Short mmCIF file of C-alpha atoms in Angstrom, two decimals:
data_model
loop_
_atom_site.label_atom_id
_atom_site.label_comp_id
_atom_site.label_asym_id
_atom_site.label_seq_id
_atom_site.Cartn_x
_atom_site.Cartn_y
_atom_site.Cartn_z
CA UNK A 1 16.45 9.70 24.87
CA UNK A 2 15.70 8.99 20.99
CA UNK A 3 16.71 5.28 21.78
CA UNK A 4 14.00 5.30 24.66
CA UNK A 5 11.18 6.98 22.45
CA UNK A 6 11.43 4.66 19.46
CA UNK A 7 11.72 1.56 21.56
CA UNK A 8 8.73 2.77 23.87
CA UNK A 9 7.39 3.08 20.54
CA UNK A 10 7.18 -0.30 19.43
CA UNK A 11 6.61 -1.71 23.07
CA UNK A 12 2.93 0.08 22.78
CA UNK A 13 2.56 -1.55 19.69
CA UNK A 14 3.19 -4.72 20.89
CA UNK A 15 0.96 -4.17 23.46
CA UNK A 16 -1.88 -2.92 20.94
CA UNK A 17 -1.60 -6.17 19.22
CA UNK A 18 -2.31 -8.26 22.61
CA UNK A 19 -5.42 -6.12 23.55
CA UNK A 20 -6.70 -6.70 19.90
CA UNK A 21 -5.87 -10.31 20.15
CA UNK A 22 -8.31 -10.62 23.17
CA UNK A 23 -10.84 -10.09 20.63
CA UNK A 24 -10.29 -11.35 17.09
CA UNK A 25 -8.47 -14.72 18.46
CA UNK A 26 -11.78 -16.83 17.90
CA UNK A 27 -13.28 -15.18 14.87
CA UNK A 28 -12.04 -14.86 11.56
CA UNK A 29 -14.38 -11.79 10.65
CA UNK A 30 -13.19 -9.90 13.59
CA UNK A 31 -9.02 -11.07 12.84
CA UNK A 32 -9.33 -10.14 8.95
CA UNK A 33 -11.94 -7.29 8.46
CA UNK A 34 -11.94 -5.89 12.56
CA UNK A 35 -15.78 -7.07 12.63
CA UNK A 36 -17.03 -4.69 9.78
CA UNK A 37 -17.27 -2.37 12.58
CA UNK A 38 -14.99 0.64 11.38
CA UNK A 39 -16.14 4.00 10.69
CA UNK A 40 -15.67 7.28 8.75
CA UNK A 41 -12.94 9.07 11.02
CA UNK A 42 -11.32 5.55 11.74
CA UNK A 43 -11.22 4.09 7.97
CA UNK A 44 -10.40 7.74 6.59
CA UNK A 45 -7.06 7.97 8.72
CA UNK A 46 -6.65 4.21 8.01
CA UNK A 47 -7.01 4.45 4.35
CA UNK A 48 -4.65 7.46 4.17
CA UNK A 49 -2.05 5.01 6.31
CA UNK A 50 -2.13 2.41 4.43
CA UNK A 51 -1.12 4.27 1.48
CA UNK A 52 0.85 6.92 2.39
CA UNK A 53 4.24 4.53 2.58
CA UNK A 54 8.05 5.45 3.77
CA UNK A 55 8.04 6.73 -0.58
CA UNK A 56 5.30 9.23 0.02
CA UNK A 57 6.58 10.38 3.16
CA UNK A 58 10.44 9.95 3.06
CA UNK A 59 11.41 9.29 -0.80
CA UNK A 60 9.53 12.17 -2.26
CA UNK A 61 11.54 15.00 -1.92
CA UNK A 62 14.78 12.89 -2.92
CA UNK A 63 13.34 10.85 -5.67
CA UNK A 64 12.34 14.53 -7.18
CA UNK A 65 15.93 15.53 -6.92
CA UNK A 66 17.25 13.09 -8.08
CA UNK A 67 14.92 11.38 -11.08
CA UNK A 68 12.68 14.75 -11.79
CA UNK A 69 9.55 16.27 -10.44
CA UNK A 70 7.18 15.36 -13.34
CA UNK A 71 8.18 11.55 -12.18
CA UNK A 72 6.98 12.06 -8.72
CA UNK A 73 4.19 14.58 -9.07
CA UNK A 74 2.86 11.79 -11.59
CA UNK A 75 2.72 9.18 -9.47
CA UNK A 76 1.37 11.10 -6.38
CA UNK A 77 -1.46 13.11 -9.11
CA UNK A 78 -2.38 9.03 -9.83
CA UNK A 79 -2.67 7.92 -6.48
CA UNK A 80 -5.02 10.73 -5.59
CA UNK A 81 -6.91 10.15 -8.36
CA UNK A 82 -7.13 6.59 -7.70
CA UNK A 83 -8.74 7.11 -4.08
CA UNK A 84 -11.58 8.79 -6.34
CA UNK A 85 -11.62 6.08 -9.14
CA UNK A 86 -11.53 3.57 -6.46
CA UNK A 87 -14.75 5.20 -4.52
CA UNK A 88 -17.17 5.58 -7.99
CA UNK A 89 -15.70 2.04 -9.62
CA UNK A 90 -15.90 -0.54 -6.31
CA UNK A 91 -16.18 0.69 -3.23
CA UNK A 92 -20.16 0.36 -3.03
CA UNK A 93 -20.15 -3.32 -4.97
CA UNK A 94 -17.43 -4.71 -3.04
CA UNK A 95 -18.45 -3.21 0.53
CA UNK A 96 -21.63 -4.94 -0.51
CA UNK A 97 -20.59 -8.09 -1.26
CA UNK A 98 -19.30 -8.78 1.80
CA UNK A 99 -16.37 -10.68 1.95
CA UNK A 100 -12.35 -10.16 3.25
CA UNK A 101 -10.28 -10.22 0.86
CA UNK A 102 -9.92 -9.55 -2.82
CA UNK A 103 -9.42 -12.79 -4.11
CA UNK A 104 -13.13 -13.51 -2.37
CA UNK A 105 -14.94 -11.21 -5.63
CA UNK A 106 -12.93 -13.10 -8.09
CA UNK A 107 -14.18 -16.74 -6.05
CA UNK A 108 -17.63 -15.09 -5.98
CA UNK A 109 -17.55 -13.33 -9.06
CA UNK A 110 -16.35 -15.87 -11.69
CA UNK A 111 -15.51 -19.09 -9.82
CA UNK A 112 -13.07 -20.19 -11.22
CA UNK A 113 -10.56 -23.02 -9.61
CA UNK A 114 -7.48 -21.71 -11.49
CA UNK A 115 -8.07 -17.77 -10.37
CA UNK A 116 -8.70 -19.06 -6.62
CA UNK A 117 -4.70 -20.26 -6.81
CA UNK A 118 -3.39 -17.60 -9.39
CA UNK A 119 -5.00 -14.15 -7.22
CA UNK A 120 -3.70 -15.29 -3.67
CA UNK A 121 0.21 -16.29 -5.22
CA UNK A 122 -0.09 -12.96 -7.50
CA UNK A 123 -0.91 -10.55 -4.32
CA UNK A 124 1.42 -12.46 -2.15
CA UNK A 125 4.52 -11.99 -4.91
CA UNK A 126 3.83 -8.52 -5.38
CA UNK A 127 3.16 -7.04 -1.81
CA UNK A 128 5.77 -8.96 -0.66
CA UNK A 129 7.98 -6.95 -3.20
CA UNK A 130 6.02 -4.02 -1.51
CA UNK A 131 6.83 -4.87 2.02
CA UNK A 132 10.82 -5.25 0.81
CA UNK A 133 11.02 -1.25 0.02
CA UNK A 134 9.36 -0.64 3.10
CA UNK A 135 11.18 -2.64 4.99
CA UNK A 136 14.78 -0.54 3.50
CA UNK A 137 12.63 2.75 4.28
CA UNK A 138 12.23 1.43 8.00
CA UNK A 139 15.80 0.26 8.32
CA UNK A 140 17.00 3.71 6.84
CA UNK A 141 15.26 5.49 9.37
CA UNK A 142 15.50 3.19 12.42
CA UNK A 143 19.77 3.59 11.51
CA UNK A 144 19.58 7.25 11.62
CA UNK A 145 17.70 7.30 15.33
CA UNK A 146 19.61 4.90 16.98
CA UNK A 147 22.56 4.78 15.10
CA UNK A 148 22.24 1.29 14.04
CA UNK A 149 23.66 -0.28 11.37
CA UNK A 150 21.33 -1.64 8.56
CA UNK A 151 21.11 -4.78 9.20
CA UNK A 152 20.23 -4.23 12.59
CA UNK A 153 17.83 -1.71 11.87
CA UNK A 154 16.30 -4.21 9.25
CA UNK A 155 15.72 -7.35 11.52
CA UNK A 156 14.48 -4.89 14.67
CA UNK A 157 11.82 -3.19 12.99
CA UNK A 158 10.85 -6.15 10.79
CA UNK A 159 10.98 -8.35 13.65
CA UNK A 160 8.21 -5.59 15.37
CA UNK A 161 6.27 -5.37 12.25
CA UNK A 162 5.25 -9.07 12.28
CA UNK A 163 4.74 -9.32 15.66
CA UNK A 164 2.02 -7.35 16.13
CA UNK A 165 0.31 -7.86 13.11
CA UNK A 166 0.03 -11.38 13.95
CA UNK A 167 -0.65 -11.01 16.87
CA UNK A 168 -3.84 -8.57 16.87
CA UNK A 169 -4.63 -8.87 12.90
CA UNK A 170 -6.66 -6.49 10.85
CA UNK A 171 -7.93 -4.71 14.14
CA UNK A 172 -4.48 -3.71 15.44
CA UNK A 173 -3.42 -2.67 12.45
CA UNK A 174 -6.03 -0.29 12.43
CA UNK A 175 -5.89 1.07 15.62
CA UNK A 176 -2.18 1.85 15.14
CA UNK A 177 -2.93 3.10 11.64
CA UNK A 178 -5.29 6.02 13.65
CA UNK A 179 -2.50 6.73 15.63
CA UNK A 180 0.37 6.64 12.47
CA UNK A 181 -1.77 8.62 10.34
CA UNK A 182 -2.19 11.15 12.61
CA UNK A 183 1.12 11.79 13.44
CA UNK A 184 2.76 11.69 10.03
CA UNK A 185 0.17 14.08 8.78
CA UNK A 186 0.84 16.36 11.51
CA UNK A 187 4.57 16.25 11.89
CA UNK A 188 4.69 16.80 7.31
CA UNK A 189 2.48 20.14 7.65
CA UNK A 190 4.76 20.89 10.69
CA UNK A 191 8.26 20.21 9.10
CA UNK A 192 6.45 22.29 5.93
CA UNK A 193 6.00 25.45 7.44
CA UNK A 194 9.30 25.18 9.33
CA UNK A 195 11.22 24.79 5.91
CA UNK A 196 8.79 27.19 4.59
CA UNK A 197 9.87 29.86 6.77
CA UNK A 198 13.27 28.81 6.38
CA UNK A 199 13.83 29.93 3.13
CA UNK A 200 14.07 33.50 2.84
CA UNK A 201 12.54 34.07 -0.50
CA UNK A 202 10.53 31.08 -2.01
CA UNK A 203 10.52 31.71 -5.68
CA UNK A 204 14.47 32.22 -5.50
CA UNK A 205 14.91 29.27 -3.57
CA UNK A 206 12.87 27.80 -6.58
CA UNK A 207 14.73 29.09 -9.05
CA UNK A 208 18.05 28.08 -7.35
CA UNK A 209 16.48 24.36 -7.20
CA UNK A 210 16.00 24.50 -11.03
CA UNK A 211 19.27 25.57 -11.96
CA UNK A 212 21.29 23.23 -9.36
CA UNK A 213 19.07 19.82 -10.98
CA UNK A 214 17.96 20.59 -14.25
CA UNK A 215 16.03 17.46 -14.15
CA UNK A 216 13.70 18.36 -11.20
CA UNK A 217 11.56 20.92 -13.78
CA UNK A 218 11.79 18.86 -16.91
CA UNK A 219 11.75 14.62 -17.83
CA UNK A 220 15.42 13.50 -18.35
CA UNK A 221 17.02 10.64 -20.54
CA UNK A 222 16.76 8.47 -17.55
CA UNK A 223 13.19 8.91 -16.98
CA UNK A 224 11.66 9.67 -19.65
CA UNK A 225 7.75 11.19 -20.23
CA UNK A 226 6.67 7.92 -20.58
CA UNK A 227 7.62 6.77 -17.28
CA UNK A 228 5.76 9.67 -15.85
CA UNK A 229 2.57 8.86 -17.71
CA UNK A 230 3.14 5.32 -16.72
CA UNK A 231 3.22 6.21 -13.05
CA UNK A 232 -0.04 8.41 -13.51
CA UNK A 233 -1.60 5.40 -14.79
CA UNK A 234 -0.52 2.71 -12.49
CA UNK A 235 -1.62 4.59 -9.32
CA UNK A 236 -4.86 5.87 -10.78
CA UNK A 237 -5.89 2.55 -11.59
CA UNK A 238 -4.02 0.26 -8.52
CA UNK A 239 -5.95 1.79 -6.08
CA UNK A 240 -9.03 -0.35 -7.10
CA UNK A 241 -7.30 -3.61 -6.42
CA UNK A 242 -4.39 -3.47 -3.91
CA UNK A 243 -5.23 -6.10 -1.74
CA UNK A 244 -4.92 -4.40 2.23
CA UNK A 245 -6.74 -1.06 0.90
CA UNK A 246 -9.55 -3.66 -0.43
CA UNK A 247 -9.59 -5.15 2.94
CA UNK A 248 -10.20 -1.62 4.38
CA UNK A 249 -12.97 -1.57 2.21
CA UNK A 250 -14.52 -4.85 3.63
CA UNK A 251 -13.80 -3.67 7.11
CA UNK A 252 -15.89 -0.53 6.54
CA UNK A 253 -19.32 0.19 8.78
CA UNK A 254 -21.37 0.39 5.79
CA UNK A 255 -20.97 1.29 1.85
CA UNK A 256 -21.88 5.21 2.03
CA UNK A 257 -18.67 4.96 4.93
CA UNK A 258 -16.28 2.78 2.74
CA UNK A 259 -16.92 6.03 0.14
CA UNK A 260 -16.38 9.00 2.32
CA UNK A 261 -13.81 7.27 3.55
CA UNK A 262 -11.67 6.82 0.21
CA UNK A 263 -12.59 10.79 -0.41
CA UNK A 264 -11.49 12.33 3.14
CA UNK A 265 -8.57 10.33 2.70
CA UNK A 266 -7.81 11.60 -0.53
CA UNK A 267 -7.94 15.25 0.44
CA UNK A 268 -5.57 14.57 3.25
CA UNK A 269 -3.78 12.68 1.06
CA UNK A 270 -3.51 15.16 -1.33
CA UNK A 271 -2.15 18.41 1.52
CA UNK A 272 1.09 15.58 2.32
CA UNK A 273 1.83 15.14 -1.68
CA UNK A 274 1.16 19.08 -2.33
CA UNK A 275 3.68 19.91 0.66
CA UNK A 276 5.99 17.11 -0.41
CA UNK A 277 6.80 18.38 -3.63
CA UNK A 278 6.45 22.17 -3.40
CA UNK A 279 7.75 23.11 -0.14
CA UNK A 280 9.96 20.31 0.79
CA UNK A 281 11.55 19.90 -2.38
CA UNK A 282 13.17 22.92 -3.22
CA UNK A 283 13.95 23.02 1.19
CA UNK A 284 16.27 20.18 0.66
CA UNK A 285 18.01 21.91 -2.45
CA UNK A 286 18.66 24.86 -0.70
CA UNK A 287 18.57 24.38 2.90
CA UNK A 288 21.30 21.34 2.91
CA UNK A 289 24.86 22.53 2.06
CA UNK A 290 26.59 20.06 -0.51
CA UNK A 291 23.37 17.77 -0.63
CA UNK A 292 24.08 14.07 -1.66
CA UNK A 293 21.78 12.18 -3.84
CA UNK A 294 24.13 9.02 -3.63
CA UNK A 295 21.21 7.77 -0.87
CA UNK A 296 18.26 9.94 -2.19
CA UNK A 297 15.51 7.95 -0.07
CA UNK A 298 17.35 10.11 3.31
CA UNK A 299 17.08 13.28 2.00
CA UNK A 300 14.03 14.16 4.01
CA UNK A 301 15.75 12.70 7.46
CA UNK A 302 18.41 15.33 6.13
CA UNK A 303 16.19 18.09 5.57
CA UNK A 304 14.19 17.47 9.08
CA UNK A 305 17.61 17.65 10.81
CA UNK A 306 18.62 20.65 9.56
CA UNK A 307 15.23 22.98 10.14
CA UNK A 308 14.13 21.41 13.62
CA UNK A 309 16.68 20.53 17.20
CA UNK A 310 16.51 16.95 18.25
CA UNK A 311 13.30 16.50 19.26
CA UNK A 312 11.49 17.95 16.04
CA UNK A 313 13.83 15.68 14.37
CA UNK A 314 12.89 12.49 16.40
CA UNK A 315 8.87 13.59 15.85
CA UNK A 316 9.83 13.88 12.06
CA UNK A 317 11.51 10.27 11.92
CA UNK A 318 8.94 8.55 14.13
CA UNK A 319 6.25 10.12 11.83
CA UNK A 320 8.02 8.12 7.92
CA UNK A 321 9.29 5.36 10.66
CA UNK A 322 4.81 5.15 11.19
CA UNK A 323 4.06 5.89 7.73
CA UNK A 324 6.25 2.67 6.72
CA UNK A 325 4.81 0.58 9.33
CA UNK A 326 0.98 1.15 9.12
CA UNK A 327 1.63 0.57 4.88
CA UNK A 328 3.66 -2.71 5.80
CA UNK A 329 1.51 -3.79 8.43
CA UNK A 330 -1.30 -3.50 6.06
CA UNK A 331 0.99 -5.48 3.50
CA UNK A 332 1.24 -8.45 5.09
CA UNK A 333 -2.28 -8.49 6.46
CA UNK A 334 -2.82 -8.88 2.28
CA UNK A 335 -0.41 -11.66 2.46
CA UNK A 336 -1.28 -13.62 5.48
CA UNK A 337 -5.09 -13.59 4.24
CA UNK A 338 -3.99 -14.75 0.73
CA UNK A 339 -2.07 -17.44 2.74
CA UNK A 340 -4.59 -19.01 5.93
CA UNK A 341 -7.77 -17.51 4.27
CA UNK A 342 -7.97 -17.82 -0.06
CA UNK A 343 -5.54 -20.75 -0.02
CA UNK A 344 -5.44 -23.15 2.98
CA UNK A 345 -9.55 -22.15 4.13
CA UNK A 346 -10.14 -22.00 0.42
CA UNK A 347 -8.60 -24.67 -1.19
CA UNK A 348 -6.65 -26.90 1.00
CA UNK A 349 -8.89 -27.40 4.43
CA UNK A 350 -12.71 -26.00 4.23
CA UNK A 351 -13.62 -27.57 6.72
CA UNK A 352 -10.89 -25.72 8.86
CA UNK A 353 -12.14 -23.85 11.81
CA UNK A 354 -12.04 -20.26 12.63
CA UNK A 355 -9.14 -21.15 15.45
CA UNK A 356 -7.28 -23.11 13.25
CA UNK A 357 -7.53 -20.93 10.17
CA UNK A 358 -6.03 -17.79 12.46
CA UNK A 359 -3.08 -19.76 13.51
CA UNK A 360 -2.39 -20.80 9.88
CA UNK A 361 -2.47 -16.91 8.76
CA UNK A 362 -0.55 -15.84 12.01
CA UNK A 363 2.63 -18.36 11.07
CA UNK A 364 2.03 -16.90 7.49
CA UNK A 365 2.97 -13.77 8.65
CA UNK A 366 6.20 -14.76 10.10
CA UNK A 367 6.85 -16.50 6.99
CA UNK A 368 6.20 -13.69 4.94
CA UNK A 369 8.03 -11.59 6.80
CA UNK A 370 11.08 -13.72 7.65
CA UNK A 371 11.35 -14.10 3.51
CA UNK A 372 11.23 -10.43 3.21
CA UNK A 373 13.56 -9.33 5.25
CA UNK A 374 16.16 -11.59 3.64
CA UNK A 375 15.24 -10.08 0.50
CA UNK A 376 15.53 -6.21 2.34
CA UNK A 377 19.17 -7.28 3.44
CA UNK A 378 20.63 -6.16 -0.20
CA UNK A 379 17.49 -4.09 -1.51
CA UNK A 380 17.47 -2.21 -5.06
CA UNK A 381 17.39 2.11 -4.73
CA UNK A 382 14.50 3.74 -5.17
CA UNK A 383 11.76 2.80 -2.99
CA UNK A 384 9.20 4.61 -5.21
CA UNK A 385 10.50 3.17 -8.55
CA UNK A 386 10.45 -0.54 -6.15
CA UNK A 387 6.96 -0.25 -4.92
CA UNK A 388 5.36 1.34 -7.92
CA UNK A 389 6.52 -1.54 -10.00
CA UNK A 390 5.21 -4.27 -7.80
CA UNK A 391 1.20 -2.47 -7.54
CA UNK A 392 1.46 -1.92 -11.51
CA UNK A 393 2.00 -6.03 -11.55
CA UNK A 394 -1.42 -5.74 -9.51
CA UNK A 395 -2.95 -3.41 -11.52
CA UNK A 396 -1.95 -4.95 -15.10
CA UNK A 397 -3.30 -8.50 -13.86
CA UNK A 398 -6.07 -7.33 -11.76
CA UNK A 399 -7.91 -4.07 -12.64
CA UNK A 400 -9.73 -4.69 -15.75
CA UNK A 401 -10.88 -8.24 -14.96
CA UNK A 402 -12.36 -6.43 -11.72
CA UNK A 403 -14.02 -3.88 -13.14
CA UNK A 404 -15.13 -5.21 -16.11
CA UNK A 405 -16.55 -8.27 -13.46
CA UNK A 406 -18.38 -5.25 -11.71
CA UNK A 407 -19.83 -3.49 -14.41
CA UNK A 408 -20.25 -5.56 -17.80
CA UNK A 409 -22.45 -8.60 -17.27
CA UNK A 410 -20.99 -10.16 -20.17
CA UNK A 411 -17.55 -11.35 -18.59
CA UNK A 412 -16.77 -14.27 -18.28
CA UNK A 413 -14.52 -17.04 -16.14
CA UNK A 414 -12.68 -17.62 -19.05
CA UNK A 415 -12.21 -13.78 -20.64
CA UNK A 416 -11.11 -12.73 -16.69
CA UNK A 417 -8.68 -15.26 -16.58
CA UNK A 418 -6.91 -14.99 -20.02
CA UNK A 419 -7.11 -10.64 -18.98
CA UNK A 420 -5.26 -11.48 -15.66
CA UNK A 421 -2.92 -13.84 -17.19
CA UNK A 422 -2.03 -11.74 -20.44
CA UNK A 423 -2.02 -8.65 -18.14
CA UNK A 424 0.97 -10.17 -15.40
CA UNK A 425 2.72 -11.79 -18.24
CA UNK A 426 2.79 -8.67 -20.89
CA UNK A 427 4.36 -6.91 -17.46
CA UNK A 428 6.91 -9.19 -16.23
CA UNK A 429 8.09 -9.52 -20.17
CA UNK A 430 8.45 -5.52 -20.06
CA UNK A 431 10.01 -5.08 -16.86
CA UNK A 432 13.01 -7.20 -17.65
CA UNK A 433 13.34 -5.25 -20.99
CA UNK A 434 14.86 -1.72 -21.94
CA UNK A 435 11.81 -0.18 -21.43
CA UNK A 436 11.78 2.88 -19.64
CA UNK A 437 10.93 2.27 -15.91
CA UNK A 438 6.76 2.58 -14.53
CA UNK A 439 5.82 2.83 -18.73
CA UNK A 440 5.21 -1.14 -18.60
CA UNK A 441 1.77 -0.61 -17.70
CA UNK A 442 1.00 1.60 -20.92
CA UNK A 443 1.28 -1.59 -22.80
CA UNK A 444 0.14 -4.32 -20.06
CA UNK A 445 -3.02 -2.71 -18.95
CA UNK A 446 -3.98 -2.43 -22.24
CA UNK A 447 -3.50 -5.84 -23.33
CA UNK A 448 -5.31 -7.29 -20.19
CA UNK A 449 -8.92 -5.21 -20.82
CA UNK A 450 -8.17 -6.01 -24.76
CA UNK A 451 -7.73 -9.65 -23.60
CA UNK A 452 -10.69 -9.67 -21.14
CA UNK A 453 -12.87 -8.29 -23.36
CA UNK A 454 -11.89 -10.69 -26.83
CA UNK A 455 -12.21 -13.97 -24.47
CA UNK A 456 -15.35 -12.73 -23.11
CA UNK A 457 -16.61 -11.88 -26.21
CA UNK A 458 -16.06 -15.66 -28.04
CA UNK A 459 -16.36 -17.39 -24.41
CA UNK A 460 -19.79 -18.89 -22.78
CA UNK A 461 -19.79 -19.52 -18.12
CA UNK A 462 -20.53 -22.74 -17.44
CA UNK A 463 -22.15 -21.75 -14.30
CA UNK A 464 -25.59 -20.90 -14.40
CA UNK A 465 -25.19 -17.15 -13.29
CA UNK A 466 -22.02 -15.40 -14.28
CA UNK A 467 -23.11 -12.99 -12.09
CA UNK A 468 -23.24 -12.28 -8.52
CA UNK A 469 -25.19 -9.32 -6.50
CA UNK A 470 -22.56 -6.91 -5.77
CA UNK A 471 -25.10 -4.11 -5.50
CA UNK A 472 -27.75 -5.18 -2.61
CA UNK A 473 -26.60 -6.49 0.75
CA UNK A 474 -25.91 -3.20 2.64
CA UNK A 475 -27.71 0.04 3.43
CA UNK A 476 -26.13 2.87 1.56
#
């Protein structure tokens, strides 16, 4: 029965993807950005499924266990912060600018030849390190349904995941991210109150949590304050420039809908993190006899098994198995785009037509994909620690030259570039290092706005506007 669901399942996915392609086949506005035709209710379930990825949903509870609850209440505090960051700093300038992707403000913005080749190979490195955890999360959970091994579970789901993102694009990735978000929402607040009401007293179960993994209440020597802090920061500030929430942005009926959007979605946002880590946490200590943190990313599928009967379990599994997939989908959306639209439209062929530019992207997805599901075959632990690591490369190269484009006139080609370079570089020194993992960023982000700012200062554009309107365009 389980076997039937989940491959019933992805058959309706598939089958999403080849209605949507009926309609975005022949335009590239309607394949990247679904027209510009989304609204509030659509975008606000969209945004929140986009984001909320197999480590929001599935790793939480175990990551808590196993490296602390400061670690993973940090990171989830950021992100919610970042929907709100992400709404005041460049939701209205971007939604007004008008373009697909994010590499399209720094074309428009700056102009410069060297960022339109450095933005596109920086997103596609780091989602692609993205899609990898998510891919492990999906194989994790496929394996536990079906009883597949991981491999198999890796190349099934994966295999699913780029088919019907290239086949439909942007627009059937949203309409399964409706459906996705939805369900994982509902089936967290359901598998809440269950484990809720399965412990008997909630403040013992608590304290029982506490004194079984000391490091749940406190920072330990393996993750330290500073990788908290670090966290914080890198979700706070990511949220700005990850490349497929950007496109959301783009997609977005109007500006005053790209904003309410990024808000609704943070308050449901916010009721999954909340139940994650206060209810479901101290479940899985208590509930589970002789819990096992050698796998901590299946803790939850442990948890839902023990509270709910088969069928509450499948719900529970098809809800991460969604969460994973609408975040991946939206993954390599950002890399196919990066791929047929900033680099082969952009650079190589722009003359290329509409048709032709599609069909580039829609092999870019299967090359994306294919690549990344290599890499998934022998994937680090950890999806959090994975994932966070590859948006705070986004957020160290990208985030102040972005802003700082927005809002100080005074930036220029030259400051933005040295900012993005000095940002990725500083971070790719630190991750290799002894530092203390997600605390890269306190340093890198730093040293790109410091960067940004110096070259700006001493630097003159050679075009005749540094400037573009990123404020008129679209009715608020």
């Amino acid at each position: 029965m389980t076997l039937f669901m989940v491959l019933a399942y992805f058959v309706v996915l598939i089958v999403i993807g080849v209605i949507a392609y009926r309609r975005v086949r022949n335009s590239t506005e309607e394949f990247f950005v679904a027209g510009r035709s989304l609204g509030t209710f659509v975008n606000s379930w969209a945004f929140l499924a986009s984001l909320a990825s197999g480590g929001t949903v599935m790793a939480g509870a175990g990551t808590a266990l196993a490296l602390g609850l400061p670690y993973g209440a940090a990171l989830t505090a950021g992100a919610t912060v970042g929907f709100v960051v992400a709404s005041i700093l460049v939701a209205r300038p971007l939604r007004a600018l008008g373009k697909y992707t994010l590499p399209d403000f720094f074309k428009a913005r700056f102009g410069s030849k060297t960022m339109r080749v450095l933005v596109p190979l920086l997103i596609v490195i780091a989602s692609g390190t993205y899609i990898v955890s998510q891919l492990r999360g999906s194989a994790i959970v496929a394996g536990y349904l079906m009883g597949w091994n991981y491999q198999t579970s890796l190349w099934i789901t994966g295999l699913v995941f780029i088919l019907y993102v290239s086949i439909g694009g942007f627009l059937s990735v949203t309409w399964n991210d409706i459906f996705q978000g939805i369900l994982l929402v509902s089936c967290v607040v359901g598998l809440g109150v269950a484990c809720y009401s399965a412990m008997s007293d909630y403040s013992a179960s608590w304290a029982a949590t506490l004194e079984a993994f000391p490091a749940v209440g406190a920072p330990s020597d393996a993750v330290p304050v500073w990788s908290s802090v670090g966290a914080f920061l890198t979700w706070a500030t990511a949220i700005c420039v990850l490349p497929h929430i950007i496109m959301r942005v783009y997609s977005a009926r109007n500006v005053r809908s790209a904003r309410t959007s990024l808000n609704i979605s943070m308050l449901i946002f916010s009721v999954v993190i909340l139940i994650n880590a206060f209810i479901l946490v101290p479940a899985a200590a208590t509930l589970i006899p002789n819990l096992d943190l050698s796998n901590p990313d299946a803790v939850f599928l442990a948890l839902s098994s023990h509270v709910f009967g088969p069928i509450g379990e499948g719900l529970v599994a098809a809800a991460v198995l969604a969460a994973i997939m609408s975040t991946t989908a939206g993954l390599l959306m950002a890399c196919n785009s990066a791929i047929g639209h900033d680099l082969y439209r952009g650079i190589f062929r722009p003359q290329a037509s509409e048709k032709e530019v599609i069909r580039v992207t829609q092999g870019a997805t299967w090359l994306v994909g294919i690549v990344c599901i290599l890499f998934a075959l022998n994937p680090p632990e950890f999806i959090v620690v994975l994932y966070t690591a590859a948006v705070a490369l986004l957020a160290s190269a990208f985030f102040a030259p972005m802003v700082l484009g927005i809002w100080w006139k005074k930036t220029t080609s030259a400051g933005a570039l040295a900012g993005m370079i000095g940002g990725a570089t500083t971070f790719s020194i630190l991750v290799m290092s002894d530092m203390p993992a997600s605390a890269e960023i306190l340093v890198s982000l730093p040293v790109s706005l410091g960067i940004t700012v110096a070259v700006s200062a001493m630097s003159k554009d050679q075009r005749k506007s540094s400037t573009v309107k990123l404020t008129e365009g679209e009715p608020a």
